[in-house]
XYZ file of C-alpha atoms in Angstrom:
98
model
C 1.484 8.148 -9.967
C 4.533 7.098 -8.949
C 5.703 3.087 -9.372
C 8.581 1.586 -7.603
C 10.414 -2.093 -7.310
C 9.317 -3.581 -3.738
C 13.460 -3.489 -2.693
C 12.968 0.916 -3.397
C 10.258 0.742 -0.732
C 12.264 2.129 2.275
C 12.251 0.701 5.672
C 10.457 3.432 7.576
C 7.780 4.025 5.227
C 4.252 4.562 5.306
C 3.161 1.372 3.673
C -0.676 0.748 3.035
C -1.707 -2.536 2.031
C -5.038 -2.615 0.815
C -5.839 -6.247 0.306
C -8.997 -7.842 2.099
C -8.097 -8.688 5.813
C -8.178 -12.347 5.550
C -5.543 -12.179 2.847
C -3.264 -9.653 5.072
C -3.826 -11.914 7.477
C -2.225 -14.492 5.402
C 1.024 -12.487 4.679
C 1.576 -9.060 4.561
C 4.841 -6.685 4.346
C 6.672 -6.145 7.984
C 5.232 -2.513 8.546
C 2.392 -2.587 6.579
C -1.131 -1.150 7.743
C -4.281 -2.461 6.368
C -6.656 -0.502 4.748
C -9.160 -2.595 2.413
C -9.849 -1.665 -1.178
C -13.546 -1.799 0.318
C -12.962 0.802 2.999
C -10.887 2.856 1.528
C -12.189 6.311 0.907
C -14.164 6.007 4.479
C -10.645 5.532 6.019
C -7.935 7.621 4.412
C -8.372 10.169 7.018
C -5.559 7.380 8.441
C -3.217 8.217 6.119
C -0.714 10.762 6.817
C -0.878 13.226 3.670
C 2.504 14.848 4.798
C 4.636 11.630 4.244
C 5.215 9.592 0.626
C 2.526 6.903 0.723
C 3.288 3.549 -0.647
C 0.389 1.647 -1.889
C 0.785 -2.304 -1.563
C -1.810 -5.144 -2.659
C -1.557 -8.792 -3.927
C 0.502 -7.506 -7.516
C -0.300 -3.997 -8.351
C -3.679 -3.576 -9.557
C -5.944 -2.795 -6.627
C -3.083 -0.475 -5.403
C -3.206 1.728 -8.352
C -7.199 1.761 -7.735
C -6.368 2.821 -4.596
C -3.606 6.063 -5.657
C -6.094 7.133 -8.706
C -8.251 8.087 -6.284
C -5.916 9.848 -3.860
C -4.243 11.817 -6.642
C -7.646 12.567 -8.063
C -10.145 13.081 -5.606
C -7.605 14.106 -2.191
C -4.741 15.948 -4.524
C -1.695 14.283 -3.256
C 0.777 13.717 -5.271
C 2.717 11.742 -3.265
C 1.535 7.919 -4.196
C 3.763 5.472 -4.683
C 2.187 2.321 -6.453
C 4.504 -1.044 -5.133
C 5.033 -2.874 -8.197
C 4.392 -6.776 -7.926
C 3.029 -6.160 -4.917
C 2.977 -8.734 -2.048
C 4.009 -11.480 -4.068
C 6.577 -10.060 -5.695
C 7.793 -8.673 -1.801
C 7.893 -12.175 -0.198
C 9.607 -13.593 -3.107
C 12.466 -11.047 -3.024
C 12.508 -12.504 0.174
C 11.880 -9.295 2.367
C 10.629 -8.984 5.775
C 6.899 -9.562 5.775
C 4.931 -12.064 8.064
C 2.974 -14.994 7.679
């Protein structure tokens, strides 16, 4: 899987965050759709498989979780882990809401 800086995450892209809902609630990347760690596989039919996916959490971890199992058990092979995650996205002071 793919791992990128949070300022190589482009503007238009189809960013999945995958934190709980209370802590998306909290902050969250401008453009980013939830899709809980715990719901996951029952929901990735939301994903669009034709378009890179970028996987955002709190840091990293969780995220990767989350593109393991779309590279191993859907096939893509385009999963983009965020590095750093949300924290690391609000500190480089990008658009994200609170």
């Amino acid at each position: 899987m793919k791992e990128v800086s949070v300022d190589q995450v482009p503007a238009d892209a189809q960013l999945i965050d995958v934190r709980e809902p209370d802590e998306y609630a909290a902050v969250r990347a401008e453009g980013a759709v939830n899709i809980p760690l715990s719901e996951f596989v029952a929901r990735t039919d939301e994903i669009n498989p034709d378009q890179d996916i970028y996987l955002i959490c709190k840091s990293g971890g969780r995220s990767a979780q989350a593109g393991e199992y779309l590279e191993q058990a859907r096939g893509w092979d385009n999963v983009i882990n965020v590095a750093g995650g949300t924290t690391a996205w609000v500190e480089k002071g990008l658009p994200h809401q609170n």
